[in-house]
mmCIF file of C-alpha atoms and ligand atoms in Angstrom:
data_model
loop_
_atom_site.group_PDB
_atom_site.id
_atom_site.type_symbol
_atom_site.label_atom_id
_atom_site.label_comp_id
_atom_site.label_asym_id
_atom_site.label_seq_id
_atom_site.Cartn_x
_atom_site.Cartn_y
_atom_site.Cartn_z
ATOM 1 C CA MET A 1 81.821 1.258 -67.395
ATOM 2 C CA ALA A 2 78.329 1.649 -66.015
ATOM 3 C CA ASP A 3 77.408 2.730 -69.568
ATOM 4 C CA PHE A 4 77.422 -0.885 -70.723
ATOM 5 C CA ASN A 5 73.870 -1.802 -71.452
ATOM 6 C CA SER A 6 74.327 -5.528 -71.555
ATOM 7 C CA ASP A 7 76.463 -8.012 -69.677
ATOM 8 C CA PHE A 8 78.024 -9.202 -72.880
ATOM 9 C CA TRP A 9 80.806 -6.613 -72.972
ATOM 10 C CA HIS A 10 81.606 -7.143 -69.314
ATOM 11 C CA TRP A 11 82.280 -10.832 -69.908
ATOM 12 C CA TYR A 12 83.874 -10.266 -73.286
ATOM 13 C CA ILE A 13 86.468 -7.862 -71.869
ATOM 14 C CA SER A 14 87.032 -9.790 -68.628
ATOM 15 C CA ILE A 15 87.531 -13.144 -70.292
ATOM 16 C CA LEU A 16 89.718 -11.702 -73.033
ATOM 17 C CA THR A 17 91.904 -9.910 -70.470
ATOM 18 C CA ILE A 18 92.334 -12.975 -68.268
ATOM 19 C CA LEU A 19 93.009 -15.235 -71.254
ATOM 20 C CA SER A 20 95.656 -12.807 -72.523
ATOM 21 C CA ILE A 21 97.422 -12.844 -69.187
ATOM 22 C CA LEU A 22 97.321 -16.632 -69.013
ATOM 23 C CA ALA A 23 98.594 -16.752 -72.570
ATOM 24 C CA CYS A 24 101.558 -14.596 -71.530
ATOM 25 C CA VAL A 25 102.376 -17.002 -68.705
ATOM 26 C CA TRP A 26 102.131 -19.955 -71.035
ATOM 27 C CA LEU A 27 104.269 -18.205 -73.657
ATOM 28 C CA LEU A 28 106.972 -17.443 -71.096
ATOM 29 C CA ARG A 29 107.075 -21.016 -69.833
ATOM 30 C CA TRP A 30 107.060 -22.428 -73.322
ATOM 31 C CA MET A 31 109.900 -20.170 -74.474
ATOM 32 C CA THR A 32 112.041 -20.931 -71.455
ATOM 33 C CA SER A 33 111.495 -24.675 -71.083
ATOM 34 C CA GLY A 34 113.650 -27.215 -72.765
ATOM 35 C CA TYR A 35 117.024 -25.705 -71.882
ATOM 36 C CA LYS A 36 119.395 -28.263 -70.388
ATOM 37 C CA LYS A 37 122.009 -27.129 -67.938
ATOM 38 C CA THR A 38 125.145 -27.678 -69.961
ATOM 39 C CA ASP A 39 128.225 -25.629 -70.653
ATOM 40 C CA GLU A 40 127.746 -26.026 -74.315
ATOM 41 C CA VAL A 41 125.814 -23.303 -76.063
ATOM 42 C CA GLU A 42 123.527 -24.260 -78.884
ATOM 43 C CA ASP A 43 123.340 -22.146 -81.967
ATOM 44 C CA THR A 44 120.271 -21.508 -84.087
ATOM 45 C CA GLY A 45 122.048 -22.424 -87.265
ATOM 46 C CA HIS A 46 121.996 -18.837 -88.560
ATOM 47 C CA VAL A 47 125.388 -17.534 -89.671
ATOM 48 C CA TRP A 48 126.073 -14.138 -91.248
ATOM 49 C CA ASP A 49 129.137 -12.566 -92.807
ATOM 50 C CA GLY A 50 131.077 -15.799 -92.650
ATOM 51 C CA ASP A 51 131.461 -16.181 -88.896
ATOM 52 C CA LEU A 52 128.691 -14.298 -87.087
ATOM 53 C CA THR A 53 126.752 -17.112 -85.453
ATOM 54 C CA GLU A 54 123.422 -16.596 -83.685
ATOM 55 C CA LEU A 55 123.512 -18.411 -80.342
ATOM 56 C CA ASN A 56 120.487 -19.748 -78.533
ATOM 57 C CA ASN A 57 121.003 -18.806 -74.876
ATOM 58 C CA PRO A 58 118.200 -18.805 -72.321
ATOM 59 C CA LEU A 59 117.080 -15.358 -71.085
ATOM 60 C CA PRO A 60 118.988 -14.180 -68.015
ATOM 61 C CA ARG A 61 117.083 -15.075 -64.852
ATOM 62 C CA TRP A 62 116.589 -11.477 -63.696
ATOM 63 C CA TRP A 63 115.084 -10.631 -67.036
ATOM 64 C CA LEU A 64 112.718 -13.534 -66.944
ATOM 65 C CA GLY A 65 111.862 -12.522 -63.358
ATOM 66 C CA LEU A 66 110.822 -9.067 -64.578
ATOM 67 C CA PHE A 67 108.328 -10.644 -66.956
ATOM 68 C CA TYR A 68 106.778 -12.652 -64.135
ATOM 69 C CA ILE A 69 106.689 -9.543 -61.918
ATOM 70 C CA THR A 70 104.722 -7.586 -64.537
ATOM 71 C CA ILE A 71 102.214 -10.436 -64.699
ATOM 72 C CA VAL A 72 101.794 -10.531 -60.927
ATOM 73 C CA PHE A 73 101.514 -6.730 -60.914
ATOM 74 C CA GLY A 74 98.815 -6.903 -63.585
ATOM 75 C CA GLY A 75 96.888 -9.447 -61.530
ATOM 76 C CA PHE A 76 96.957 -7.299 -58.397
ATOM 77 C CA TYR A 77 96.110 -4.179 -60.355
ATOM 78 C CA LEU A 78 93.010 -5.756 -61.856
ATOM 79 C CA LEU A 79 91.994 -6.937 -58.401
ATOM 80 C CA LEU A 80 92.323 -3.461 -56.831
ATOM 81 C CA TYR A 81 91.347 -1.084 -59.654
ATOM 82 C CA PRO A 82 88.755 -1.026 -62.431
ATOM 83 C CA GLY A 83 89.894 -2.944 -65.467
ATOM 84 C CA LEU A 84 87.908 -6.130 -65.758
ATOM 85 C CA GLY A 85 84.669 -5.140 -67.464
ATOM 86 C CA THR A 86 82.244 -3.666 -64.947
ATOM 87 C CA PHE A 87 84.172 -4.952 -61.942
ATOM 88 C CA GLY A 88 85.244 -1.781 -60.106
ATOM 89 C CA GLY A 89 88.125 -3.241 -58.119
ATOM 90 C CA ILE A 90 88.064 -3.793 -54.368
ATOM 91 C CA LEU A 91 89.422 -0.299 -53.627
ATOM 92 C CA ASP A 92 86.331 1.318 -55.208
ATOM 93 C CA TRP A 93 88.543 3.835 -56.992
ATOM 94 C CA THR A 94 87.011 5.869 -59.842
ATOM 95 C CA SER A 95 88.582 8.598 -61.978
ATOM 96 C CA LYS A 96 85.532 10.781 -61.360
ATOM 97 C CA GLY A 97 85.802 10.344 -57.598
ATOM 98 C CA SER A 98 89.491 11.083 -57.727
ATOM 99 C CA TYR A 99 88.850 14.258 -59.734
ATOM 100 C CA GLU A 100 86.111 15.368 -57.350
ATOM 101 C CA GLN A 101 88.392 14.814 -54.393
ATOM 102 C CA GLU A 102 91.046 16.930 -56.040
ATOM 103 C CA VAL A 103 88.564 19.731 -56.757
ATOM 104 C CA GLU A 104 87.301 19.587 -53.174
ATOM 105 C CA ARG A 105 90.826 19.775 -51.844
ATOM 106 C CA VAL A 106 91.691 22.783 -54.011
ATOM 107 C CA GLU A 107 88.420 24.557 -53.160
ATOM 108 C CA ALA A 108 88.985 24.013 -49.461
ATOM 109 C CA GLU A 109 92.455 25.439 -49.884
ATOM 110 C CA ILE A 110 91.736 28.470 -52.051
ATOM 111 C CA GLY A 111 88.089 29.161 -51.121
ATOM 112 C CA PRO A 112 88.885 31.108 -47.920
ATOM 113 C CA LEU A 113 91.786 32.842 -49.656
ATOM 114 C CA PHE A 114 89.589 34.064 -52.528
ATOM 115 C CA ALA A 115 86.902 35.104 -50.049
ATOM 116 C CA ARG A 116 89.477 37.159 -48.138
ATOM 117 C CA TYR A 117 90.761 38.774 -51.340
ATOM 118 C CA GLN A 118 87.224 39.603 -52.346
ATOM 119 C CA GLN A 119 86.751 41.544 -49.094
ATOM 120 C CA THR A 120 89.920 43.556 -49.714
ATOM 121 C CA PRO A 121 89.574 46.814 -51.684
ATOM 122 C CA VAL A 122 91.381 46.841 -55.039
ATOM 123 C CA LEU A 123 93.668 49.655 -53.928
ATOM 124 C CA ASP A 124 94.941 47.467 -51.075
ATOM 125 C CA LEU A 125 95.162 44.318 -53.188
ATOM 126 C CA VAL A 126 97.491 46.162 -55.539
ATOM 127 C CA LYS A 127 100.034 46.260 -52.714
ATOM 128 C CA ASP A 128 99.630 42.544 -51.929
ATOM 129 C CA LYS A 129 102.281 40.625 -53.884
ATOM 130 C CA ASP A 130 100.593 37.247 -53.350
ATOM 131 C CA ALA A 131 97.247 38.533 -54.574
ATOM 132 C CA LEU A 132 98.905 39.993 -57.670
ATOM 133 C CA LYS A 133 100.558 36.630 -58.350
ATOM 134 C CA VAL A 134 97.149 34.953 -58.319
ATOM 135 C CA GLY A 135 95.878 37.730 -60.603
ATOM 136 C CA GLU A 136 98.786 37.169 -62.943
ATOM 137 C CA ARG A 137 97.982 33.477 -63.186
ATOM 138 C CA LEU A 138 94.322 34.222 -63.884
ATOM 139 C CA TYR A 139 95.390 36.681 -66.554
ATOM 140 C CA ALA A 140 97.647 34.048 -68.121
ATOM 141 C CA SER A 141 94.776 31.550 -68.250
ATOM 142 C CA TYR A 142 91.992 33.767 -69.543
ATOM 143 C CA CYS A 143 93.307 36.898 -71.218
ATOM 144 C CA THR A 144 96.585 36.278 -73.051
ATOM 145 C CA THR A 145 94.967 35.000 -76.248
ATOM 146 C CA CYS A 146 93.738 38.516 -76.979
ATOM 147 C CA HIS A 147 95.838 40.918 -74.927
ATOM 148 C CA GLY A 148 99.149 39.082 -75.224
ATOM 149 C CA SER A 149 101.263 37.410 -72.545
ATOM 150 C CA ASP A 150 102.853 40.774 -71.701
ATOM 151 C CA ALA A 151 99.437 42.542 -71.694
ATOM 152 C CA ARG A 152 100.702 44.950 -74.308
ATOM 153 C CA GLY A 153 97.965 43.952 -76.724
ATOM 154 C CA ALA A 154 98.080 43.927 -80.508
ATOM 155 C CA ARG A 155 96.239 45.707 -83.273
ATOM 156 C CA GLY A 156 92.587 45.836 -82.228
ATOM 157 C CA TYR A 157 93.412 44.530 -78.734
ATOM 158 C CA PRO A 158 94.284 47.287 -76.302
ATOM 159 C CA ASN A 159 97.529 47.547 -74.376
ATOM 160 C CA LEU A 160 96.596 47.124 -70.712
ATOM 161 C CA ARG A 161 99.908 48.385 -69.343
ATOM 162 C CA ASP A 162 99.714 51.992 -70.448
ATOM 163 C CA LYS A 163 97.711 54.838 -68.983
ATOM 164 C CA SER A 164 95.571 55.253 -72.065
ATOM 165 C CA TRP A 165 92.118 53.790 -71.513
ATOM 166 C CA LEU A 166 89.202 53.352 -73.867
ATOM 167 C CA TRP A 167 86.699 52.663 -71.128
ATOM 168 C CA GLY A 168 88.401 54.142 -68.080
ATOM 169 C CA GLY A 169 91.306 52.956 -65.963
ATOM 170 C CA ASP A 170 89.987 53.377 -62.427
ATOM 171 C CA PRO A 171 89.240 50.124 -60.567
ATOM 172 C CA GLN A 172 85.472 50.466 -60.942
ATOM 173 C CA SER A 173 85.612 51.027 -64.710
ATOM 174 C CA ILE A 174 88.009 48.125 -65.179
ATOM 175 C CA LYS A 175 85.744 45.883 -63.141
ATOM 176 C CA THR A 176 82.731 46.914 -65.227
ATOM 177 C CA THR A 177 84.706 46.197 -68.408
ATOM 178 C CA LEU A 178 85.590 42.717 -67.190
ATOM 179 C CA THR A 179 82.174 41.867 -65.791
ATOM 180 C CA ASN A 180 79.908 43.078 -68.578
ATOM 181 C CA GLY A 181 82.281 43.211 -71.518
ATOM 182 C CA ARG A 182 82.371 46.179 -73.900
ATOM 183 C CA ILE A 183 81.230 46.740 -77.458
ATOM 184 C CA ALA A 184 82.705 49.755 -79.182
ATOM 185 C CA ALA A 185 80.548 51.454 -81.789
ATOM 186 C CA MET A 186 82.470 53.589 -84.219
ATOM 187 C CA PRO A 187 80.254 53.940 -87.282
ATOM 188 C CA ALA A 188 81.571 53.932 -90.853
ATOM 189 C CA TRP A 189 81.940 57.515 -92.068
ATOM 190 C CA GLU A 190 82.816 57.164 -95.725
ATOM 191 C CA GLY A 191 79.210 57.874 -96.775
ATOM 192 C CA PRO A 192 78.451 60.861 -94.510
ATOM 193 C CA LEU A 193 81.856 62.413 -95.280
ATOM 194 C CA GLY A 194 81.189 62.288 -99.015
ATOM 195 C CA GLY A 195 83.594 59.552 -100.008
ATOM 196 C CA GLU A 196 87.343 59.194 -100.059
ATOM 197 C CA ALA A 197 88.131 62.894 -100.365
ATOM 198 C CA GLY A 198 86.157 63.717 -97.240
ATOM 199 C CA VAL A 199 87.778 60.863 -95.333
ATOM 200 C CA ASP A 200 91.166 62.138 -96.409
ATOM 201 C CA GLU A 201 90.467 65.611 -95.052
ATOM 202 C CA VAL A 202 89.290 64.374 -91.662
ATOM 203 C CA ALA A 203 92.199 61.929 -91.467
ATOM 204 C CA GLN A 204 94.604 64.822 -91.994
ATOM 205 C CA TYR A 205 92.893 66.723 -89.206
ATOM 206 C CA VAL A 206 93.072 63.667 -86.894
ATOM 207 C CA LEU A 207 96.814 63.460 -87.586
ATOM 208 C CA SER A 208 97.179 67.082 -86.546
ATOM 209 C CA LEU A 209 95.452 66.380 -83.223
ATOM 210 C CA SER A 210 98.489 64.424 -82.046
ATOM 211 C CA GLY A 211 100.855 67.031 -83.438
ATOM 212 C CA ARG A 212 101.838 65.231 -86.605
ATOM 213 C CA ALA A 213 102.714 66.792 -89.923
ATOM 214 C CA THR A 214 99.680 67.340 -92.127
ATOM 215 C CA ILE A 215 98.640 69.012 -95.299
ATOM 216 C CA SER A 216 97.143 72.037 -93.542
ATOM 217 C CA GLU A 217 94.708 72.923 -96.299
ATOM 218 C CA LEU A 218 93.050 69.506 -96.077
ATOM 219 C CA ALA A 219 93.242 69.444 -92.280
ATOM 220 C CA GLU A 220 91.356 72.710 -92.079
ATOM 221 C CA LYS A 221 88.528 71.367 -94.213
ATOM 222 C CA GLY A 222 88.702 68.221 -92.092
ATOM 223 C CA LYS A 223 88.234 70.186 -88.872
ATOM 224 C CA ALA A 224 84.935 71.576 -90.122
ATOM 225 C CA LYS A 225 83.723 68.025 -90.796
ATOM 226 C CA TYR A 226 85.134 66.772 -87.494
ATOM 227 C CA ASP A 227 83.157 69.416 -85.638
ATOM 228 C CA ILE A 228 79.991 68.080 -87.219
ATOM 229 C CA PHE A 229 80.472 64.340 -87.228
ATOM 230 C CA CYS A 230 83.006 63.457 -84.607
ATOM 231 C CA VAL A 231 82.742 65.775 -81.606
ATOM 232 C CA ALA A 232 79.826 63.911 -80.080
ATOM 233 C CA CYS A 233 82.050 60.969 -79.223
ATOM 234 C CA HIS A 234 85.675 62.055 -79.497
ATOM 235 C CA GLY A 235 85.128 65.479 -77.910
ATOM 236 C CA ALA A 236 85.776 69.007 -79.133
ATOM 237 C CA THR A 237 89.521 68.697 -78.537
ATOM 238 C CA GLY A 238 89.716 65.025 -79.553
ATOM 239 C CA THR A 239 90.447 63.654 -76.093
ATOM 240 C CA GLY A 240 87.761 60.997 -76.352
ATOM 241 C CA ASN A 241 85.066 59.776 -74.005
ATOM 242 C CA THR A 242 85.482 56.759 -71.766
ATOM 243 C CA ALA A 243 81.714 56.406 -71.326
ATOM 244 C CA LEU A 244 81.503 55.470 -75.008
ATOM 245 C CA GLY A 245 84.871 53.790 -75.398
ATOM 246 C CA ALA A 246 85.808 56.542 -77.860
ATOM 247 C CA PRO A 247 89.594 56.783 -77.855
ATOM 248 C CA ASN A 248 91.659 59.850 -77.232
ATOM 249 C CA LEU A 249 92.897 60.940 -80.667
ATOM 250 C CA THR A 250 95.506 63.375 -79.323
ATOM 251 C CA ASP A 251 97.915 60.987 -77.544
ATOM 252 C CA ASP A 252 99.384 59.242 -80.595
ATOM 253 C CA ILE A 253 98.425 55.835 -79.118
ATOM 254 C CA TRP A 254 96.457 53.863 -81.663
ATOM 255 C CA LEU A 255 94.347 50.789 -81.242
ATOM 256 C CA TYR A 256 94.148 50.122 -84.963
ATOM 257 C CA GLY A 257 97.407 51.670 -86.129
ATOM 258 C CA GLY A 258 98.459 55.301 -86.513
ATOM 259 C CA SER A 259 99.586 55.470 -90.134
ATOM 260 C CA LEU A 260 97.533 57.681 -92.424
ATOM 261 C CA THR A 261 96.255 54.551 -94.196
ATOM 262 C CA ARG A 262 95.127 52.916 -90.961
ATOM 263 C CA ILE A 263 93.497 56.059 -89.606
ATOM 264 C CA SER A 264 91.661 56.576 -92.907
ATOM 265 C CA GLU A 265 90.520 52.963 -92.762
ATOM 266 C CA SER A 266 89.203 53.421 -89.194
ATOM 267 C CA ILE A 267 87.259 56.486 -90.284
ATOM 268 C CA ALA A 268 85.947 55.147 -93.584
ATOM 269 C CA LYS A 269 84.885 51.663 -92.458
ATOM 270 C CA GLY A 270 84.261 52.178 -88.745
ATOM 271 C CA ARG A 271 85.493 49.930 -85.922
ATOM 272 C CA ASN A 272 83.654 47.639 -83.535
ATOM 273 C CA GLY A 273 86.042 46.146 -81.025
ATOM 274 C CA GLN A 274 84.477 43.735 -78.564
ATOM 275 C CA MET A 275 85.654 42.750 -75.153
ATOM 276 C CA PRO A 276 83.732 39.583 -74.143
ATOM 277 C CA ALA A 277 81.901 39.667 -70.798
ATOM 278 C CA GLN A 278 83.626 37.570 -68.137
ATOM 279 C CA GLY A 279 81.308 38.052 -65.156
ATOM 280 C CA GLU A 280 79.327 34.855 -65.371
ATOM 281 C CA PHE A 281 82.252 32.790 -66.532
ATOM 282 C CA LEU A 282 84.810 33.851 -63.929
ATOM 283 C CA GLY A 283 82.708 34.930 -60.964
ATOM 284 C CA GLU A 284 83.152 37.934 -58.684
ATOM 285 C CA ALA A 285 86.207 36.814 -56.751
ATOM 286 C CA LYS A 286 88.322 36.183 -59.838
ATOM 287 C CA ILE A 287 87.123 39.393 -61.503
ATOM 288 C CA HIS A 288 88.083 41.283 -58.355
ATOM 289 C CA LEU A 289 91.605 39.836 -58.407
ATOM 290 C CA LEU A 290 91.981 40.457 -62.138
ATOM 291 C CA THR A 291 90.852 44.048 -61.659
ATOM 292 C CA ALA A 292 93.596 44.555 -59.094
ATOM 293 C CA TYR A 293 96.144 42.918 -61.375
ATOM 294 C CA ILE A 294 95.206 45.024 -64.425
ATOM 295 C CA TYR A 295 94.971 48.208 -62.388
ATOM 296 C CA GLY A 296 98.376 47.393 -60.909
ATOM 297 C CA LEU A 297 99.924 46.950 -64.361
ATOM 298 C CA SER A 298 98.924 50.428 -65.417
ATOM 299 C CA GLN A 299 100.386 51.917 -62.229
ATOM 300 C CA GLU A 300 103.799 50.381 -62.834
ATOM 301 C CA ASN A 301 105.127 53.082 -65.103
HETATM 302 C C1 HEC B 401 79.231 57.242 -82.005
HETATM 303 C C2 HEC B 401 80.489 57.630 -81.478
HETATM 304 C C3 HEC B 401 81.606 57.937 -82.449
HETATM 305 C C4 HEC B 401 81.608 58.864 -83.450
HETATM 306 C C5 HEC B 401 80.491 59.806 -83.843
HETATM 307 C C6 HEC B 401 82.913 58.787 -84.031
HETATM 308 N N1 HEC B 401 83.660 57.850 -83.422
HETATM 309 FE FE1 HEC B 401 85.599 57.363 -83.862
HETATM 310 N N2 HEC B 401 85.517 55.885 -82.528
HETATM 311 C C7 HEC B 401 84.463 55.636 -81.672
HETATM 312 C C8 HEC B 401 84.764 54.483 -80.903
HETATM 313 C C9 HEC B 401 83.851 53.861 -79.831
HETATM 314 C C10 HEC B 401 86.027 54.028 -81.310
HETATM 315 C C11 HEC B 401 86.789 52.809 -80.810
HETATM 316 C C12 HEC B 401 86.467 51.633 -81.711
HETATM 317 C C13 HEC B 401 86.979 50.335 -81.164
HETATM 318 O O1 HEC B 401 87.498 50.329 -80.063
HETATM 319 O O2 HEC B 401 86.831 49.323 -81.862
HETATM 320 C C14 HEC B 401 86.465 54.956 -82.329
HETATM 321 C C15 HEC B 401 87.683 54.835 -82.996
HETATM 322 C C16 HEC B 401 88.158 55.793 -83.864
HETATM 323 C C17 HEC B 401 89.471 55.767 -84.463
HETATM 324 C C18 HEC B 401 90.530 54.684 -84.261
HETATM 325 C C19 HEC B 401 91.429 55.077 -83.111
HETATM 326 C C20 HEC B 401 92.557 54.132 -82.849
HETATM 327 O O3 HEC B 401 93.091 54.213 -81.734
HETATM 328 O O4 HEC B 401 92.913 53.317 -83.700
HETATM 329 C C21 HEC B 401 89.579 56.891 -85.220
HETATM 330 C C22 HEC B 401 90.779 57.315 -86.031
HETATM 331 C C23 HEC B 401 88.337 57.578 -85.116
HETATM 332 N N3 HEC B 401 87.490 56.887 -84.287
HETATM 333 C C24 HEC B 401 88.042 58.752 -85.768
HETATM 334 C C25 HEC B 401 86.770 59.284 -85.839
HETATM 335 C C26 HEC B 401 86.410 60.370 -86.709
HETATM 336 C C27 HEC B 401 87.360 61.115 -87.620
HETATM 337 C C28 HEC B 401 85.081 60.580 -86.547
HETATM 338 C C29 HEC B 401 84.199 61.554 -87.271
HETATM 339 C C30 HEC B 401 84.147 61.398 -88.701
HETATM 340 C C31 HEC B 401 84.619 59.641 -85.555
HETATM 341 N N4 HEC B 401 85.667 58.868 -85.152
HETATM 342 C C32 HEC B 401 83.318 59.594 -85.109
HETATM 343 C C33 HEC B 401 83.281 56.341 -81.582
HETATM 344 C C34 HEC B 401 82.894 57.318 -82.446
HETATM 345 C C1 HEC B 402 88.373 37.518 -77.394
HETATM 346 C C2 HEC B 402 89.388 38.485 -77.137
HETATM 347 C C3 HEC B 402 89.493 39.041 -75.713
HETATM 348 C C4 HEC B 402 89.654 38.355 -74.538
HETATM 349 C C5 HEC B 402 89.698 36.867 -74.308
HETATM 350 C C6 HEC B 402 89.807 39.354 -73.517
HETATM 351 N N1 HEC B 402 89.724 40.598 -74.072
HETATM 352 FE FE1 HEC B 402 89.865 42.348 -73.065
HETATM 353 N N2 HEC B 402 89.412 43.348 -74.777
HETATM 354 C C7 HEC B 402 89.307 42.801 -76.020
HETATM 355 C C8 HEC B 402 89.054 43.835 -76.997
HETATM 356 C C9 HEC B 402 88.902 43.655 -78.496
HETATM 357 C C10 HEC B 402 88.992 45.027 -76.266
HETATM 358 C C11 HEC B 402 88.748 46.442 -76.842
HETATM 359 C C12 HEC B 402 87.308 46.690 -77.018
HETATM 360 C C13 HEC B 402 87.137 48.014 -77.686
HETATM 361 O O1 HEC B 402 87.571 48.118 -78.849
HETATM 362 O O2 HEC B 402 86.620 48.931 -77.043
HETATM 363 C C14 HEC B 402 89.231 44.695 -74.876
HETATM 364 C C15 HEC B 402 89.253 45.616 -73.840
HETATM 365 C C16 HEC B 402 89.674 45.332 -72.565
HETATM 366 C C17 HEC B 402 89.822 46.317 -71.512
HETATM 367 C C18 HEC B 402 89.521 47.791 -71.630
HETATM 368 C C19 HEC B 402 90.765 48.500 -72.055
HETATM 369 C C20 HEC B 402 90.578 49.977 -72.102
HETATM 370 O O3 HEC B 402 91.464 50.618 -72.669
HETATM 371 O O4 HEC B 402 89.600 50.474 -71.551
HETATM 372 C C21 HEC B 402 90.285 45.649 -70.399
HETATM 373 C C22 HEC B 402 90.603 46.261 -69.047
HETATM 374 C C23 HEC B 402 90.393 44.255 -70.765
HETATM 375 N N3 HEC B 402 90.011 44.100 -72.077
HETATM 376 C C24 HEC B 402 90.831 43.268 -69.921
HETATM 377 C C25 HEC B 402 90.735 41.908 -70.206
HETATM 378 C C26 HEC B 402 91.007 40.858 -69.245
HETATM 379 C C27 HEC B 402 91.489 41.070 -67.825
HETATM 380 C C28 HEC B 402 90.764 39.690 -69.885
HETATM 381 C C29 HEC B 402 90.839 38.283 -69.310
HETATM 382 C C30 HEC B 402 89.868 37.995 -68.287
HETATM 383 C C31 HEC B 402 90.356 40.009 -71.243
HETATM 384 N N4 HEC B 402 90.356 41.356 -71.401
HETATM 385 C C32 HEC B 402 90.038 39.065 -72.191
HETATM 386 C C33 HEC B 402 89.419 41.474 -76.337
HETATM 387 C C34 HEC B 402 89.531 40.448 -75.413
#
């Protein structure tokens, strides 16, 4: 209300509000006056369907009383709380103050708790059911949009419950992932591999890495290309490299799908998954709890 830059609106709203309330009182009195105490009931003269007559009875007293109570309530409310223009009410209540009080109360309550959690090593937090509950709630607020409510991910969004990690599954690696975010750089290989045929060969070889049926002739040619273009990141045996976020290609767990079409697409066009950095947004204490929660998930099975 302090945003008003002239008194006009203050008076406009106040006078209009008070006049409306007075008008309600007047309306009530006007509608209820003029009834005589008789046993005879007047009718309004409206008759439907032959014999349905509209009677004109006064409102029951309790009902009328309710109307007057709401008016008295309104009067007291406007006296105590903001409502009449810039008049703040004699209780000095503001929504901002009320919000700040709430925040202060919550901080006072959870501040020491978060501080204590932050001092506890992740490996101990994982055994603390209450800490994991807090972690679960944080996960639900900040991570489900991408990794799913069950943390099993979706295409392009890694499953956080399994033991297969792009960037490492030890507490420190997870914490680094959360704090700084991650950007995966898998270049597009269609050009270097000499087009679709080359991609096809390497894709066949990649299939063979996880023990799947392949056309061995193509896979063999693919291996030669793999050894040139792919070893640097995915390793000589295809087990990947967590320093680069290069996935293990031998475990038959696929971030972007494991069909021949999907694998060929990954190779031909490249992939650039991004995990947004959370460090500044969430702060150390929350990251620490989330790390414990995520690490705990992967230890469950
Ligand atoms: C510069 C490092 C680098 C090189 C070289 C590289 N990759 Fe990758 N590759 C990655 C990264 C990082 C990812 C993960 C991309 C992501 O998470 O978005 C990836 C993802 C993939 C995937 C998808 C895996 C999945 O789980 O869906 C396949 C398949 C793949 N690479 C095959 C290859 C092949 C075949 C070559 C050689 C032609 C190759 N990569 C060369 C870094 C590399
Ligand atoms: C905007 C979508 C998005 C949000 C929000 C998000 N992530 Fe991610 N996250 C990703 C993507 C995409 C990757 C995979 C990056 C890559 O391809 O290497 C990832 C990777 C990860 C990894 C690494 C997985 C591995 O195998 O190494 C962890 C751990 C992780 N996220 C945890 C979280 C947590 C905890 C939150 C909530 C604080 C979160 N993420 C929020 C998209 C998201």
